[in-house]
Coordinates of C-alpha atoms in Angstrom, one line a residue:
X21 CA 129.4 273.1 239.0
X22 CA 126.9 271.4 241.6
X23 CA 128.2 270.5 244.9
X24 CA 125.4 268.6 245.5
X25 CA 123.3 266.1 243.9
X26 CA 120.0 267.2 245.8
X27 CA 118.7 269.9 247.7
X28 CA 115.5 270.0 249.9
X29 CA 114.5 272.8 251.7
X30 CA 111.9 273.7 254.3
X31 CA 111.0 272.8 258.0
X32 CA 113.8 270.1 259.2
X33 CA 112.2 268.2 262.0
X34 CA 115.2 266.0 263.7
X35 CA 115.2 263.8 266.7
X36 CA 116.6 267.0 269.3
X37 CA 115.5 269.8 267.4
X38 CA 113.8 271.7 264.5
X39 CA 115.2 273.6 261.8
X40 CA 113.3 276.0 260.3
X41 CA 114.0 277.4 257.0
X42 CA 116.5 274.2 256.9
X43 CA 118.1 272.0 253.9
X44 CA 119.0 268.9 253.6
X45 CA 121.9 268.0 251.0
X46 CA 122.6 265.1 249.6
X47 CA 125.4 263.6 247.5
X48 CA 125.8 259.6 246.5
X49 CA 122.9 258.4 247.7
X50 CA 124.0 259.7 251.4
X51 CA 123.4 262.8 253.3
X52 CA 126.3 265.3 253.8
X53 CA 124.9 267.9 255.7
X54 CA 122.2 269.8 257.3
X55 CA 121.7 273.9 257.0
X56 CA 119.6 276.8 257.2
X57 CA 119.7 279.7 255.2
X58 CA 120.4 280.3 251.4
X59 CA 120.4 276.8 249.5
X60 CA 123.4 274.9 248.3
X61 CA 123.5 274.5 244.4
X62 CA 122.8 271.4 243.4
X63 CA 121.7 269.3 240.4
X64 CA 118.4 269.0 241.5
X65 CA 117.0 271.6 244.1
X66 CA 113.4 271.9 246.0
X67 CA 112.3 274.8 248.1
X68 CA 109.6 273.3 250.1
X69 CA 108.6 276.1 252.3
X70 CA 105.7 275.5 254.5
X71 CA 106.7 271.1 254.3
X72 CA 107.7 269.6 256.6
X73 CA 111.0 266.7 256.0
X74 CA 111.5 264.2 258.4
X75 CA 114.3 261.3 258.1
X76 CA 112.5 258.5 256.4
X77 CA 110.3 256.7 258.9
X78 CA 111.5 252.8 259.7
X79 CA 108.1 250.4 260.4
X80 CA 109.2 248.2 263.0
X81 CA 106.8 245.4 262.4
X82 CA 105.2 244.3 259.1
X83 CA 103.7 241.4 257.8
X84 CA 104.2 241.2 253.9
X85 CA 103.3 237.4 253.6
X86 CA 100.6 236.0 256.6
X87 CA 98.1 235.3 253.6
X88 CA 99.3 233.6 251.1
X89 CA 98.9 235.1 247.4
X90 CA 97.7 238.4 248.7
X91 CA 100.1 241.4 249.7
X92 CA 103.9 240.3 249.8
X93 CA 106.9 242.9 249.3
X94 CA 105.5 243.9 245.9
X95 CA 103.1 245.4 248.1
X96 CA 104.0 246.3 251.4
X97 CA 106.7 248.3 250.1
X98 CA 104.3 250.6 247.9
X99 CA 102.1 251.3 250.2
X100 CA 105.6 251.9 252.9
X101 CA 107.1 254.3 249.6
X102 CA 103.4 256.0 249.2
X103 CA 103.6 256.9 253.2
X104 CA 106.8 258.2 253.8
X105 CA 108.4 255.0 255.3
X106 CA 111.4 254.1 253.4
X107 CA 112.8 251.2 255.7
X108 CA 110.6 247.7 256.7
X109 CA 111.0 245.7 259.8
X110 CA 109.5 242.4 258.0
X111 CA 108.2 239.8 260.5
X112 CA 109.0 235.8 260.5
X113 CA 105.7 234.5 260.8
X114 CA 105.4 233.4 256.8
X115 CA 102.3 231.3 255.9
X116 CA 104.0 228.4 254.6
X117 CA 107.7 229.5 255.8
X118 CA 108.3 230.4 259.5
X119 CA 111.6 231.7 259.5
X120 CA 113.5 230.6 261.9
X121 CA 117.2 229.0 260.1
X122 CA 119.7 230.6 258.0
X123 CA 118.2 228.7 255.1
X124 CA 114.8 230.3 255.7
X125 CA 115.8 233.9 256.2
X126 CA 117.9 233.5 252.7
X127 CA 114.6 232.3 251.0
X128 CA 113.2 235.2 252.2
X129 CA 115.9 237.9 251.3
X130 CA 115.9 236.2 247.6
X131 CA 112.5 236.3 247.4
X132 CA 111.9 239.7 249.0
X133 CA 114.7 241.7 247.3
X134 CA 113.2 241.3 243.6
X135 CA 110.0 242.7 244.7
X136 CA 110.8 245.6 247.7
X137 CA 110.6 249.1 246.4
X138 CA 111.9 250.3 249.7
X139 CA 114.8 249.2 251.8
X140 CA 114.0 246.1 254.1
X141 CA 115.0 244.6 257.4
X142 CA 113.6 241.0 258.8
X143 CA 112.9 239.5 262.2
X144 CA 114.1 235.5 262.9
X145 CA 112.4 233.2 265.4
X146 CA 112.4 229.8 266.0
X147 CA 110.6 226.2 266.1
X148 CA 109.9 225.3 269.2
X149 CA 110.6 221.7 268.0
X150 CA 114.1 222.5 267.4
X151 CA 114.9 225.2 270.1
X152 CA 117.6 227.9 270.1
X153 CA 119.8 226.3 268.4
X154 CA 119.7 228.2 265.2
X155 CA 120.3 231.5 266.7
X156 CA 123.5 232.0 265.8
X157 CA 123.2 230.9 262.4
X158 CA 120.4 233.4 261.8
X159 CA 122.7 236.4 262.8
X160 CA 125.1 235.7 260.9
X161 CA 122.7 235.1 257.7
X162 CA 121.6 239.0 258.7
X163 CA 118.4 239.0 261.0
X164 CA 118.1 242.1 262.7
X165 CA 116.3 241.1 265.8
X166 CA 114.3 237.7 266.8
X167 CA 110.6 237.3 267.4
X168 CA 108.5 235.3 269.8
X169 CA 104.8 234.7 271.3
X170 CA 103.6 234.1 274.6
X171 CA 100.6 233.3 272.9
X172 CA 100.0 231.0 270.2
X173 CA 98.0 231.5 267.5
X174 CA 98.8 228.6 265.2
X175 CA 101.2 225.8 266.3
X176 CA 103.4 226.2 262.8
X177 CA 102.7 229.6 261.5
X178 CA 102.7 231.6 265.1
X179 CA 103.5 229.4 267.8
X180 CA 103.7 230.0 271.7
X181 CA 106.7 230.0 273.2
X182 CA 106.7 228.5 276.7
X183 CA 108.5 230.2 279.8
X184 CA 111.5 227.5 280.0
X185 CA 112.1 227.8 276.0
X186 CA 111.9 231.8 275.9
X187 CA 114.1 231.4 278.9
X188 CA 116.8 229.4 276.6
X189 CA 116.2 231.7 274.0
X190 CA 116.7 235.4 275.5
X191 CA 120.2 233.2 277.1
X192 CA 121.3 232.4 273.1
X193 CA 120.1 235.8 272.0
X194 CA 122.2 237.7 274.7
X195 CA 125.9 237.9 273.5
X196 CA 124.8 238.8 270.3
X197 CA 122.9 242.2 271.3
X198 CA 120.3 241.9 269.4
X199 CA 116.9 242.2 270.9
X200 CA 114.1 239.7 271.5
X201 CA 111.0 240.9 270.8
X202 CA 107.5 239.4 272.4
X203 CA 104.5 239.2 271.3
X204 CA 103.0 240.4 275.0
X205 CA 99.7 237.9 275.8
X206 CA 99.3 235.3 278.2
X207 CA 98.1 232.2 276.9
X208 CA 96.3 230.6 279.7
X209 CA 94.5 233.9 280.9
X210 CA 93.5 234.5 276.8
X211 CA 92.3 231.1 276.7
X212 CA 90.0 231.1 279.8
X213 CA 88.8 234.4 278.7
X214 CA 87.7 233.3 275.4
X215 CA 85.9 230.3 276.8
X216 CA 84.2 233.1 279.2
X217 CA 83.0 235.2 276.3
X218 CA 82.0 231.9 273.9
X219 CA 79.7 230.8 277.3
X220 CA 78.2 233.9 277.9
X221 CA 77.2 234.0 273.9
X222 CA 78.5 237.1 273.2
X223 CA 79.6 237.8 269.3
X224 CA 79.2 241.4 268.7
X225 CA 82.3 243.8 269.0
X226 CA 82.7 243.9 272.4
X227 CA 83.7 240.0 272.6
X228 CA 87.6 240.9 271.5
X229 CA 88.0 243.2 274.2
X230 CA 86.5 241.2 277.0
X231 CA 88.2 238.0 275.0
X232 CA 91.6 239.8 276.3
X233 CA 91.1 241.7 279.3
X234 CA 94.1 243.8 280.2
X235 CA 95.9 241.3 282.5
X236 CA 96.6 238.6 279.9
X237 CA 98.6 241.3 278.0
X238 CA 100.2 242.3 281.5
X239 CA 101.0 239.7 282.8
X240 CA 102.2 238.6 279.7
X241 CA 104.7 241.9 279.5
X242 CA 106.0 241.3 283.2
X243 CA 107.3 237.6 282.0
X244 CA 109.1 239.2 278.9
X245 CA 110.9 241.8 281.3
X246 CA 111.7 240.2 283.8
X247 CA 112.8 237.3 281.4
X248 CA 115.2 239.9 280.2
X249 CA 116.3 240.9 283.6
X250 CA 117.7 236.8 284.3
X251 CA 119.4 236.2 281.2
X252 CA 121.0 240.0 280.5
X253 CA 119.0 239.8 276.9
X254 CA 117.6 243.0 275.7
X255 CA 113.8 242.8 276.1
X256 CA 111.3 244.3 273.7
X257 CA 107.4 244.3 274.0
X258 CA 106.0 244.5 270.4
X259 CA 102.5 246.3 271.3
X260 CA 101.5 247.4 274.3
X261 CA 97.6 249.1 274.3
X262 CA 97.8 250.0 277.9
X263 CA 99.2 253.1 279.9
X264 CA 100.2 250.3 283.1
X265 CA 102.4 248.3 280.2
X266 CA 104.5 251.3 279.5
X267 CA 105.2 252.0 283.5
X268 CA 106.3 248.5 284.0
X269 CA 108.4 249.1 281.1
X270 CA 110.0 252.2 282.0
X271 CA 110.3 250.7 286.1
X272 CA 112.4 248.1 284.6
X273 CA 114.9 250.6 282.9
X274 CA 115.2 252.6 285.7
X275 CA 116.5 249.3 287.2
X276 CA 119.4 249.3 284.8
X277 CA 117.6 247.0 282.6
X278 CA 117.2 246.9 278.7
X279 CA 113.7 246.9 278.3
X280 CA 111.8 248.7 275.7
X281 CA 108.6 249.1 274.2
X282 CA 106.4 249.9 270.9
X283 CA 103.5 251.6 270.5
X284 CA 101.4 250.4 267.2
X285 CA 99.9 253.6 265.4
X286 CA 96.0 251.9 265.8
X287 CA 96.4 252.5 269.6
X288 CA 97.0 256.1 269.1
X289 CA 94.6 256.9 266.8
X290 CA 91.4 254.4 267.4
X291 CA 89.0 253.5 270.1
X292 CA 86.9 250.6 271.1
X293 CA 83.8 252.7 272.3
X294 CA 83.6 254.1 268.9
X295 CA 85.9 252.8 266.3
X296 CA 85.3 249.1 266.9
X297 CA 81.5 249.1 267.8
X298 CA 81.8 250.7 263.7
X299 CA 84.4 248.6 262.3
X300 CA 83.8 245.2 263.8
X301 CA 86.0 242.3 262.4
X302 CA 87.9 245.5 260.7
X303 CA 89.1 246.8 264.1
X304 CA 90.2 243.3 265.2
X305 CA 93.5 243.5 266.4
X306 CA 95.5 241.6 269.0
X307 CA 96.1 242.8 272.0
X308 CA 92.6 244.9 271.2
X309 CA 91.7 248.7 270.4
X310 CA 91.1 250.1 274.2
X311 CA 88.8 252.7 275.7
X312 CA 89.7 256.2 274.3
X313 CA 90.9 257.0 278.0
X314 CA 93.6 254.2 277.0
X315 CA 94.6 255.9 274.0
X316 CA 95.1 259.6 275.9
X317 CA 97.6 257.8 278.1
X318 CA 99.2 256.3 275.3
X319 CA 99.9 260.1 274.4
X320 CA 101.0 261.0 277.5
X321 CA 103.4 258.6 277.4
X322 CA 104.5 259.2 274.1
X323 CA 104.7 262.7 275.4
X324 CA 107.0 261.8 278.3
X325 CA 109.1 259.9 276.7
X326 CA 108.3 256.4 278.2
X327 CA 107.5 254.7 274.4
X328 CA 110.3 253.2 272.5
X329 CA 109.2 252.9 269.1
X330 CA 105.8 253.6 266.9
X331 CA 105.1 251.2 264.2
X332 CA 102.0 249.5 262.3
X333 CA 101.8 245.6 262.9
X334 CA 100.8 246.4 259.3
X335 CA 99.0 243.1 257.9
X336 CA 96.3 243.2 254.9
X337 CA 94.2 240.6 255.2
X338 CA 91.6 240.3 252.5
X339 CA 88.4 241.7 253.4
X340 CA 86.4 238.4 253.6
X341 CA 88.6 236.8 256.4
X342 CA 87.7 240.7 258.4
X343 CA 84.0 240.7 257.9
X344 CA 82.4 238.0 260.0
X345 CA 79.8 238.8 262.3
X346 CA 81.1 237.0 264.8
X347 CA 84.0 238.8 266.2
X348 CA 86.2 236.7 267.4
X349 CA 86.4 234.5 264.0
X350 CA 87.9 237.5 262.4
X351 CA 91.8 237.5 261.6
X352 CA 93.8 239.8 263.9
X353 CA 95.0 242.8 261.9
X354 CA 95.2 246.2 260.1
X355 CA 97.3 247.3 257.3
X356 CA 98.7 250.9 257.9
X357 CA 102.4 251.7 256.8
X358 CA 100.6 254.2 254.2
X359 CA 99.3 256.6 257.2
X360 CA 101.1 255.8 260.1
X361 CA 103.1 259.3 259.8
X362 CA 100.4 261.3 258.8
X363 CA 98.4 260.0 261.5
X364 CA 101.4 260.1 264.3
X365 CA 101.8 263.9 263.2
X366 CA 98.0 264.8 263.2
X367 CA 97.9 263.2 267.0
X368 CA 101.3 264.8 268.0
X369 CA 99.8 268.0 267.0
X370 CA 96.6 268.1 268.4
X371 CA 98.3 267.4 271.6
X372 CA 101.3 270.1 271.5
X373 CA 103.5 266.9 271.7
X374 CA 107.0 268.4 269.5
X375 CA 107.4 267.0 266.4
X376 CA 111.0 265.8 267.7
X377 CA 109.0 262.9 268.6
X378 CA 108.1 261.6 265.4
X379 CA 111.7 261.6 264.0
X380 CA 112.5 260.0 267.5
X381 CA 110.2 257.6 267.8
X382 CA 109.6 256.2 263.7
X383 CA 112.8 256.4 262.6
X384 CA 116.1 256.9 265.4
X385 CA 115.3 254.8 267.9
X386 CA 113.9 251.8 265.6
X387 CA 117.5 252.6 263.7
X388 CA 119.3 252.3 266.9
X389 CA 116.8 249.5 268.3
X390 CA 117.6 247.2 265.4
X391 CA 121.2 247.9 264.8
X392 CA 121.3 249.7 261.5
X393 CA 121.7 253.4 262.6
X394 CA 125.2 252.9 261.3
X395 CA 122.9 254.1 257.4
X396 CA 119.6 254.5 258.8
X397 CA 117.8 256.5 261.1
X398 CA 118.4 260.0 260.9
X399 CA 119.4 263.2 258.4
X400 CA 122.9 263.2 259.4
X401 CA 126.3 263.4 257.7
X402 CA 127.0 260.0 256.4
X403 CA 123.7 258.3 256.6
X404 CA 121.3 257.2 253.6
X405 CA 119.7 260.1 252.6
X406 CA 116.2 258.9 253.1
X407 CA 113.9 261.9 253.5
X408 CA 109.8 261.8 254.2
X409 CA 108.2 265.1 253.1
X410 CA 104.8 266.3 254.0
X411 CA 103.2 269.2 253.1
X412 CA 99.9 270.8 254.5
X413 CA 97.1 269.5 252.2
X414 CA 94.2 268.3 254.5
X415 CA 92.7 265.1 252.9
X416 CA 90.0 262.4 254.0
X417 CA 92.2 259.2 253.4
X418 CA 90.5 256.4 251.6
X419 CA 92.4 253.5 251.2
X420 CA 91.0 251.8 247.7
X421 CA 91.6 255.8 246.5
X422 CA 95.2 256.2 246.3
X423 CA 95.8 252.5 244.7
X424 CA 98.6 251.8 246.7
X425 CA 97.4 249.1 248.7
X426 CA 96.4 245.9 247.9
X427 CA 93.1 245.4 250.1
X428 CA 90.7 248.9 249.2
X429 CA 90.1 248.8 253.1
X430 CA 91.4 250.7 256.1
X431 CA 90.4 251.2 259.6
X432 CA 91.8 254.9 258.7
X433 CA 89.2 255.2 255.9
X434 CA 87.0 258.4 256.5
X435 CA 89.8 260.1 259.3
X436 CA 90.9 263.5 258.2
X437 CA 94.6 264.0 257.9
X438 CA 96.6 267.8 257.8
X439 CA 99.4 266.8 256.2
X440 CA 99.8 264.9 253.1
X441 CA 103.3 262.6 252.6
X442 CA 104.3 264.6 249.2
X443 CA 107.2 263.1 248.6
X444 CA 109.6 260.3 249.8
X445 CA 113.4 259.4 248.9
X446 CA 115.1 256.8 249.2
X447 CA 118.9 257.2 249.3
X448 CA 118.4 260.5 247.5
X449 CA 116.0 259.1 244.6
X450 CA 112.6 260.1 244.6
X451 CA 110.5 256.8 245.3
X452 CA 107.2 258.7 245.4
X453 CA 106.3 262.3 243.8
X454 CA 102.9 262.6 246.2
X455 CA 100.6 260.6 243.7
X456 CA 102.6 257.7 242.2
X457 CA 104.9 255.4 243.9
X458 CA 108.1 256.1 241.2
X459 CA 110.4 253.5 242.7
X460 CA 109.8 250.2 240.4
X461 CA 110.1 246.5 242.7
X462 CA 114.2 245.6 243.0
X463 CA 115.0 249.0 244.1
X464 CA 115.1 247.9 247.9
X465 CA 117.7 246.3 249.6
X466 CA 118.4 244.0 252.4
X467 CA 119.7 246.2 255.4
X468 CA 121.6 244.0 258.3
X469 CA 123.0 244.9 261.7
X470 CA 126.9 245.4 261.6
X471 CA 128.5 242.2 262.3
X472 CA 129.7 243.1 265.6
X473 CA 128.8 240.9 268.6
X474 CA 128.8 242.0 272.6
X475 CA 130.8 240.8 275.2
X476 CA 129.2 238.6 277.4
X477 CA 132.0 239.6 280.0
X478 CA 133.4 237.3 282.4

């Protein structure tokens, strides 16, 4: 008789160490335990030697709906299944539906959880109109953390959040011990760059960049901290493209501070000097690609372990609102959840950084940073048994190739990659077999924080 339901074997790679010649089995959709050595019998068994399984990366910031009639969960969660990543951080900025009340974020679970091939989490914010007053409400209706901007990019859809509000906010966000995440860019300091760049005529590539020098993101991430710091709220920048943004971070922890920090997989893997000058409106991204000599220190930092999480920011924007030749009328945004592990590997590797990190940084601590590593986050005894496999099959990716994305673009297009995703399960079912997504749309669920609030003390 089977003890177990699934077997995989091969090179484990966990958050504090590797096993090699390891196994993962699995029984009711959880794991039970982690070993080395002969395999387990089970009903269904897979000697992977040579792959490489990872716990099942979590994406801590996607946007499935910020064009209408164009990606949504249907979507986003093929192309998450197709790269490894079996758990979405959703984002509330909805064209048509910002989701900031309890009413909204149960729109959005109803509407999400027919659709989701994958396991989804979602983000709350507010209306500036209306203030924090909703907070609470939002919690309790499942929200796993709450974002804002410092900048605004559309008064409904993505609005700025002034110092006093943000203040009020990170107050009503406290006791509950969630985190508030910011969108890191000042809005004055953007704005009076921009007009610099529109007066000096400039429309070519280089106008993003000098549109958002590194000080308005700085300056921006400085606020958000020491925000944080007043009002005991856990603080959490949401992209930071500079090496200075992840020192300010990590000077505020050292403080005794909750302050933490993401890394977006485009600032790892692409350059303005090159990458941008190519890609133009393709590349456009907010806060911008940097110099390559940015993105080394990214990986140092990665490397030393002063970055929180890794995610995507993954958006897909139809190719016609990225392909204007002037570069600042482009929309802001890549999609990437299908290669964001391949990529963090291939970069890990070429640096000697262990491979610790990418269990650490794409799927622990955005389990832990989000309040759902109670199931999520980790091949350990009791958790969802959602498992990334990649095996070493060097490939060129090419988005409109693998038809598992909706737009058949990708700043990744042309990049070669060592290791192919070759399989990913979600709670112990295979969701994709390395060519076809298998899970169908419904197979997902909404995962929520514990409903367990923090003392506030006296």
């Amino acid at each position: 008789m089977a003890d177990f339901d699934l077997v995989v074997k091969g090179t484990v790679v966990l958050a504090d160490r590797i096993v090699d010649g390891g196994h993962v089995a699995v029984r009711d959709g959880k794991v039970v335990h982690v070993g080395q050595g002969a395999m387990p019998a089970a009903k269904e068994r897979h000697d992977l030697s040579g792959a490489l399984i990872l716990p099942g990366a979590i994406d801590a910031q996607v946007h499935s709906l910020s064009q209408k009639n164009q990606e949504d969960f249907i979507w986003s969660t093929r192309s998450a299944a197709a790269g490894g990543v079996t758990t979405i951080v959703d984002m509330p900025y909805d064209e048509g539906n910002l989701v900031c009340s309890a009413e909204a974020v149960k729109i959005k679970v109803d509407h999400a959880s027919p659709q989701a091939r994958v396991d989804f989490a979602l983000y709350g914010t507010v209306d500036p109109e209306e203030g924090p007053v909703r907070i609470e409400e939002m919690v309790e209706a499942g929200v796993a953390a709450f974002k804002f901007s410092t900048f605004g990019t559309d008064p409904k859809r993505f609005p700025r959040i002034p110092a006093a509000l943000l203040e009020d906010c990170f107050r009503a966000i406290a006791p509950t011990g969630l985190t508030a995440g910011v969108h890191n860019e000042d809005d004055e300091a953007v704005r009076a760059a921009i007009a610099k760049v529109k007066a000096a005529g400039i429309t070519d590539y280089r106008a993003h960049g000098l549109s958002r020098p590194p000080l308005t993101e700085l300056l921006a991430s400085n606020q958000i901290y020491e925000t944080g710091a007043q009002t005991g709220c856990p603080a959490h920048v949401v992209h930071c493209s500079l090496g200075r943004g992840y020192e300010i971070a990590s000077a505020y922890r050292a403080q005794g501070f909750r302050a933490t920090i993401e890394c977006c997989i485009h600032y790892l893997t692409l350059d303005e000097e090159n990458d941008v000058a190519r890609l133009g409106g393709k590349a456009k991204i907010n806060p911008p690609i940097r110099p390559r000599a940015e993105v080394e220190k990214l990986w140092r930092h990665v490397a030393e372990g002063n970055v929180t999480l890794v995610s995507t920011d993954h958006v897909s924007w139809s190719e016609d609102r990225k392909t204007s030749p002037d570069m600042l009328a482009n929309a802001s945004g890549v999609p990437g959840l299908e290669v964001m592990v391949p990529l963090f590997v291939k970069g890990a590797l070429e640096r000697g950084i262990p491979l610790t990190r990418a269990a650490e940084l794409m799927a622990l601590n955005p389990a832990r940073h989000f309040r759902l590593d109670h199931a999520k986050g980790a091949l350990q005894a009791g958790k969802d048994a959602d498992i990334t496999v990649l095996t070493p099959e060097p490939y060129t990716y090419d988005a409109a190739a693998s038809g598992n994305n909706v737009v058949g673009w990708s700043p990744y297009n042309g990049i070669r990659l060592p290791w192919r995703v070759s399989g990913t399960y979600l709670r112990g079912k295979l969701a994709f077999d390395g060519t076809k997504v298998l899970a169908e749309p419904g197979t997902g669920a909404f995962v929520r924080p514990l409903p367990t609030l923090v003392s506030t003390g006296s």
